[in-house]
Amino acid sequence: MAAQEGGTITISNNIYAYVRVSTRDQNEDRQLIALGGLTIPEKNIFLDKQSGKDFNRPQYRRLVKKLKPDDLLYIKSIDRLGRNYEEILEQWRILTKEKRIDIVVLDMPLLDTRRGKDLMGTFLSDIVLQVLSFVAENERTNIRQRQLEGIAAAKARGVRFGRPPIPLPDNFCQIHKEWRCKKITLQQAAKACAMPVGTFYAKALRLENSTYD
């Protein structure tokens, strides 16, 4: 495929796209719509529904194996490639230097390796990439921090997280009383309630604390 860029003709072989959403519940339509105006064969669009924390993703690995020199890869934004600053830079190096392909980041026209193949163009592209990679990872850190702060605030309001506690068996109070009166051992009491010894003991203490509060 031939394309004219800034007065020069660049030749690319196959055209690919990579799409990633963080979970199976998220929708990839926004990224696919952005790619819709491009002539990318459907079989050349690789989709992962997986976190961007690393590059151990099946479809991404399949894509990299297929790439040949002068192929062209489209991604919607730099954080679709990944969210870890050092990993993004390393993968960019592998794709552009070792695989010798071109990459176009649709949300950032400066990140188009078909443009500016001279030293200055490469320098500017590298600077933009490093800044955007840092911003992507920093935003991920901020999101995680906001989540932790939200959980802490919810706990302060009395919101409980996790699965609800399993109800005590009907005979628990009677067994607990017999155990405390030394009529049965701790092991016998736990067995009578179909619980591990540690679980019985913890629930017994919780029951006593709530009784005396």
mmCIF file of C-alpha atoms in Angstrom:
data_model
loop_
_atom_site.group_PDB
_atom_site.id
_atom_site.type_symbol
_atom_site.label_atom_id
_atom_site.label_comp_id
_atom_site.label_asym_id
_atom_site.label_seq_id
_atom_site.Cartn_x
_atom_site.Cartn_y
_atom_site.Cartn_z
ATOM 1 C CA MET A 1 0.000 0.000 0.000
ATOM 2 C CA ALA A 2 1.372 3.442 -0.928
ATOM 3 C CA ALA A 3 0.601 6.638 0.979
ATOM 4 C CA GLN A 4 1.879 10.180 0.534
ATOM 5 C CA GLU A 5 3.178 11.857 3.720
ATOM 6 C CA GLY A 6 4.678 15.347 3.616
ATOM 7 C CA GLY A 7 5.790 15.072 -0.003
ATOM 8 C CA THR A 8 7.329 11.607 0.331
ATOM 9 C CA ILE A 9 5.914 8.232 -0.516
ATOM 10 C CA THR A 10 5.932 5.578 2.208
ATOM 11 C CA ILE A 11 5.218 1.962 1.435
ATOM 12 C CA SER A 12 3.600 -0.331 3.973
ATOM 13 C CA ASN A 13 2.739 -3.992 3.624
ATOM 14 C CA ASN A 14 -0.048 -5.288 5.852
ATOM 15 C CA ILE A 15 -2.176 -2.976 7.976
ATOM 16 C CA TYR A 16 -3.124 -4.045 11.516
ATOM 17 C CA ALA A 17 -4.952 -2.618 14.508
ATOM 18 C CA TYR A 18 -4.773 -3.429 18.191
ATOM 19 C CA VAL A 19 -7.746 -2.891 20.518
ATOM 20 C CA ARG A 20 -7.748 -3.437 24.271
ATOM 21 C CA VAL A 21 -10.327 -3.062 27.021
ATOM 22 C CA SER A 22 -9.442 -3.733 30.651
ATOM 23 C CA THR A 23 -12.245 -6.183 31.504
ATOM 24 C CA ARG A 24 -14.706 -8.432 29.698
ATOM 25 C CA ASP A 25 -17.536 -6.117 30.832
ATOM 26 C CA GLN A 26 -16.106 -3.096 29.030
ATOM 27 C CA ASN A 27 -17.161 -2.257 25.491
ATOM 28 C CA GLU A 28 -14.621 -1.963 22.693
ATOM 29 C CA ASP A 29 -17.028 -0.159 20.298
ATOM 30 C CA ARG A 30 -15.456 3.279 20.807
ATOM 31 C CA GLN A 31 -12.083 2.030 19.618
ATOM 32 C CA LEU A 32 -13.571 0.052 16.713
ATOM 33 C CA ILE A 33 -15.564 3.101 15.544
ATOM 34 C CA ALA A 34 -12.349 5.151 15.500
ATOM 35 C CA LEU A 35 -10.777 2.493 13.285
ATOM 36 C CA GLY A 36 -13.859 2.258 11.064
ATOM 37 C CA GLY A 37 -12.698 4.751 8.449
ATOM 38 C CA LEU A 38 -9.460 2.870 7.842
ATOM 39 C CA THR A 39 -9.013 0.034 5.383
ATOM 40 C CA ILE A 40 -8.010 -2.626 7.900
ATOM 41 C CA PRO A 41 -9.036 -6.219 7.146
ATOM 42 C CA GLU A 42 -11.182 -7.609 9.955
ATOM 43 C CA LYS A 43 -8.786 -10.535 10.397
ATOM 44 C CA ASN A 44 -6.004 -8.023 11.112
ATOM 45 C CA ILE A 45 -7.768 -6.417 14.094
ATOM 46 C CA PHE A 46 -6.563 -7.986 17.324
ATOM 47 C CA LEU A 47 -8.611 -7.537 20.503
ATOM 48 C CA ASP A 48 -7.655 -8.269 24.115
ATOM 49 C CA LYS A 49 -10.061 -7.962 27.025
ATOM 50 C CA GLN A 50 -7.404 -7.780 29.666
ATOM 51 C CA SER A 51 -5.646 -5.327 31.968
ATOM 52 C CA GLY A 52 -2.898 -3.161 30.508
ATOM 53 C CA LYS A 53 -0.588 -3.682 33.467
ATOM 54 C CA ASP A 54 1.704 -5.929 31.390
ATOM 55 C CA PHE A 55 2.075 -7.329 27.874
ATOM 56 C CA ASN A 56 1.301 -10.956 28.682
ATOM 57 C CA ARG A 57 -1.828 -10.846 26.504
ATOM 58 C CA PRO A 58 -2.674 -13.599 23.997
ATOM 59 C CA GLN A 59 -3.914 -11.463 21.092
ATOM 60 C CA TYR A 60 -1.128 -8.924 21.446
ATOM 61 C CA ARG A 61 1.455 -11.716 21.341
ATOM 62 C CA ARG A 62 -0.226 -13.191 18.234
ATOM 63 C CA LEU A 63 -0.123 -9.776 16.587
ATOM 64 C CA VAL A 64 3.574 -9.222 17.310
ATOM 65 C CA LYS A 65 4.449 -12.611 15.794
ATOM 66 C CA LYS A 66 2.669 -11.660 12.562
ATOM 67 C CA LEU A 67 4.283 -8.244 12.132
ATOM 68 C CA LYS A 68 6.848 -7.866 9.341
ATOM 69 C CA PRO A 69 9.077 -4.905 8.383
ATOM 70 C CA ASP A 70 7.109 -1.977 6.900
ATOM 71 C CA ASP A 71 3.782 -3.220 8.257
ATOM 72 C CA LEU A 72 1.531 -0.548 9.763
ATOM 73 C CA LEU A 73 -0.142 -0.757 13.192
ATOM 74 C CA TYR A 74 -2.985 1.496 14.369
ATOM 75 C CA ILE A 75 -3.986 1.999 18.005
ATOM 76 C CA LYS A 76 -6.628 4.393 19.348
ATOM 77 C CA SER A 77 -4.515 5.838 22.185
ATOM 78 C CA ILE A 78 -1.211 5.110 23.854
ATOM 79 C CA ASP A 79 -2.873 3.654 26.982
ATOM 80 C CA ARG A 80 -4.475 0.946 24.804
ATOM 81 C CA LEU A 81 -0.974 -0.314 24.182
ATOM 82 C CA GLY A 82 -0.357 -0.429 27.927
ATOM 83 C CA ARG A 83 -0.254 1.530 31.173
ATOM 84 C CA ASN A 84 3.194 0.740 32.521
ATOM 85 C CA TYR A 85 5.611 3.529 31.544
ATOM 86 C CA GLU A 86 8.748 1.416 31.102
ATOM 87 C CA GLU A 87 6.904 -1.430 29.371
ATOM 88 C CA ILE A 88 5.268 0.906 26.846
ATOM 89 C CA LEU A 89 8.634 2.375 25.900
ATOM 90 C CA GLU A 90 10.188 -1.086 25.621
ATOM 91 C CA GLN A 91 7.367 -2.405 23.425
ATOM 92 C CA TRP A 92 7.549 0.706 21.237
ATOM 93 C CA ARG A 93 11.272 0.044 20.787
ATOM 94 C CA ILE A 94 10.632 -3.614 19.892
ATOM 95 C CA LEU A 95 7.926 -2.727 17.377
ATOM 96 C CA THR A 96 9.723 0.154 15.675
ATOM 97 C CA LYS A 97 13.383 -0.902 15.963
ATOM 98 C CA GLU A 98 13.351 -4.716 15.998
ATOM 99 C CA LYS A 99 10.166 -5.416 14.035
ATOM 100 C CA ARG A 100 10.729 -2.250 11.991
ATOM 101 C CA ILE A 101 7.045 -1.452 11.604
ATOM 102 C CA ASP A 102 5.237 1.897 11.617
ATOM 103 C CA ILE A 103 2.778 2.843 14.367
ATOM 104 C CA VAL A 104 -0.033 5.394 14.255
ATOM 105 C CA VAL A 105 -1.695 6.562 17.492
ATOM 106 C CA LEU A 106 -5.029 8.018 16.354
ATOM 107 C CA ASP A 107 -5.552 10.296 19.376
ATOM 108 C CA MET A 108 -2.092 11.826 18.982
ATOM 109 C CA PRO A 109 -1.127 12.683 15.372
ATOM 110 C CA LEU A 110 2.461 13.445 16.429
ATOM 111 C CA LEU A 111 2.838 9.755 17.226
ATOM 112 C CA ASP A 112 2.866 8.630 13.621
ATOM 113 C CA THR A 113 6.198 7.029 12.792
ATOM 114 C CA ARG A 114 5.548 7.401 9.046
ATOM 115 C CA ARG A 115 6.160 11.124 9.469
ATOM 116 C CA GLY A 116 9.545 12.670 10.063
ATOM 117 C CA LYS A 117 11.907 9.782 9.462
ATOM 118 C CA ASP A 118 14.797 12.203 9.915
ATOM 119 C CA LEU A 119 16.626 12.675 13.224
ATOM 120 C CA MET A 120 14.491 15.643 14.354
ATOM 121 C CA GLY A 121 11.233 13.844 13.595
ATOM 122 C CA THR A 122 12.351 10.767 15.512
ATOM 123 C CA PHE A 123 13.513 12.945 18.421
ATOM 124 C CA LEU A 124 10.158 14.758 18.671
ATOM 125 C CA SER A 125 8.238 11.484 18.415
ATOM 126 C CA ASP A 126 10.311 9.952 21.226
ATOM 127 C CA ILE A 127 9.695 12.951 23.488
ATOM 128 C CA VAL A 128 5.933 12.864 22.895
ATOM 129 C CA LEU A 129 5.878 9.110 23.504
ATOM 130 C CA GLN A 130 7.715 9.407 26.814
ATOM 131 C CA VAL A 131 5.425 12.199 28.033
ATOM 132 C CA LEU A 132 2.242 10.345 27.074
ATOM 133 C CA SER A 133 3.483 7.068 28.565
ATOM 134 C CA PHE A 134 4.232 8.849 31.835
ATOM 135 C CA VAL A 135 0.794 10.503 31.823
ATOM 136 C CA ALA A 136 -0.921 7.148 31.188
ATOM 137 C CA GLU A 137 0.859 5.450 34.084
ATOM 138 C CA ASN A 138 0.374 8.459 36.374
ATOM 139 C CA GLU A 139 -3.365 8.441 35.684
ATOM 140 C CA ARG A 140 -3.507 4.732 36.505
ATOM 141 C CA THR A 141 -1.770 5.453 39.833
ATOM 142 C CA ASN A 142 -4.199 8.296 40.552
ATOM 143 C CA ILE A 143 -7.204 6.089 39.791
ATOM 144 C CA ARG A 144 -5.909 3.426 42.176
ATOM 145 C CA GLN A 145 -5.330 6.081 44.870
ATOM 146 C CA ARG A 146 -8.855 7.482 44.408
ATOM 147 C CA GLN A 147 -10.272 3.968 44.707
ATOM 148 C CA LEU A 148 -8.409 3.406 47.995
ATOM 149 C CA GLU A 149 -9.588 6.761 49.335
ATOM 150 C CA GLY A 150 -13.163 5.965 48.304
ATOM 151 C CA ILE A 151 -13.039 2.593 50.071
ATOM 152 C CA ALA A 152 -11.622 4.208 53.220
ATOM 153 C CA ALA A 153 -14.362 6.860 53.184
ATOM 154 C CA ALA A 154 -17.056 4.218 52.681
ATOM 155 C CA LYS A 155 -15.713 2.158 55.592
ATOM 156 C CA ALA A 156 -15.754 5.279 57.758
ATOM 157 C CA ARG A 157 -19.470 5.614 56.925
ATOM 158 C CA GLY A 158 -20.042 2.033 58.008
ATOM 159 C CA VAL A 159 -20.214 0.450 54.550
ATOM 160 C CA ARG A 160 -19.123 -3.188 54.672
ATOM 161 C CA PHE A 161 -17.175 -4.854 51.879
ATOM 162 C CA GLY A 162 -16.790 -8.508 51.058
ATOM 163 C CA ARG A 163 -19.181 -11.403 51.378
ATOM 164 C CA PRO A 164 -21.766 -11.321 54.189
ATOM 165 C CA PRO A 165 -20.869 -13.543 57.159
ATOM 166 C CA ILE A 166 -22.251 -17.089 57.169
ATOM 167 C CA PRO A 167 -25.054 -17.375 59.778
ATOM 168 C CA LEU A 168 -24.236 -19.305 62.946
ATOM 169 C CA PRO A 169 -25.683 -22.817 63.108
ATOM 170 C CA ASP A 170 -28.838 -23.197 65.198
ATOM 171 C CA ASN A 171 -27.016 -25.125 67.897
ATOM 172 C CA PHE A 172 -24.130 -22.690 68.229
ATOM 173 C CA CYS A 173 -25.292 -20.902 71.390
ATOM 174 C CA GLN A 174 -26.034 -24.165 73.183
ATOM 175 C CA ILE A 175 -22.713 -25.713 72.148
ATOM 176 C CA HIS A 176 -20.908 -22.526 73.114
ATOM 177 C CA LYS A 177 -22.492 -22.620 76.565
ATOM 178 C CA GLU A 178 -21.530 -26.285 77.074
ATOM 179 C CA TRP A 179 -17.987 -25.541 76.024
ATOM 180 C CA ARG A 180 -17.672 -22.580 78.370
ATOM 181 C CA CYS A 181 -19.059 -24.722 81.188
ATOM 182 C CA LYS A 182 -16.311 -27.253 80.351
ATOM 183 C CA LYS A 183 -18.828 -29.986 79.565
ATOM 184 C CA ILE A 184 -17.161 -30.521 76.171
ATOM 185 C CA THR A 185 -13.747 -29.716 74.714
ATOM 186 C CA LEU A 186 -13.055 -27.055 72.093
ATOM 187 C CA GLN A 187 -12.510 -29.753 69.475
ATOM 188 C CA GLN A 188 -15.849 -31.404 70.343
ATOM 189 C CA ALA A 189 -17.643 -28.060 70.210
ATOM 190 C CA ALA A 190 -16.179 -27.221 66.801
ATOM 191 C CA LYS A 191 -17.097 -30.664 65.468
ATOM 192 C CA ALA A 192 -20.668 -30.352 66.760
ATOM 193 C CA CYS A 193 -21.016 -27.077 64.822
ATOM 194 C CA ALA A 194 -19.298 -28.497 61.706
ATOM 195 C CA MET A 195 -16.567 -25.847 61.896
ATOM 196 C CA PRO A 196 -12.797 -25.784 62.020
ATOM 197 C CA VAL A 197 -11.534 -25.223 65.552
ATOM 198 C CA GLY A 198 -10.161 -21.772 64.714
ATOM 199 C CA THR A 199 -13.449 -20.653 63.157
ATOM 200 C CA PHE A 200 -15.489 -21.840 66.149
ATOM 201 C CA TYR A 201 -13.160 -20.084 68.588
ATOM 202 C CA ALA A 202 -13.230 -16.795 66.611
ATOM 203 C CA LYS A 203 -17.020 -16.838 66.375
ATOM 204 C CA ALA A 204 -17.271 -17.665 70.071
ATOM 205 C CA LEU A 205 -15.176 -14.633 70.980
ATOM 206 C CA ARG A 206 -17.209 -12.441 68.634
ATOM 207 C CA LEU A 207 -20.432 -13.668 70.249
ATOM 208 C CA GLU A 208 -19.114 -12.984 73.749
ATOM 209 C CA ASN A 209 -17.878 -9.510 72.810
ATOM 210 C CA SER A 210 -21.240 -8.588 71.310
ATOM 211 C CA THR A 211 -23.022 -9.929 74.405
ATOM 212 C CA TYR A 212 -20.980 -7.799 76.784
ATOM 213 C CA ASP A 213 -20.883 -4.611 74.668
#
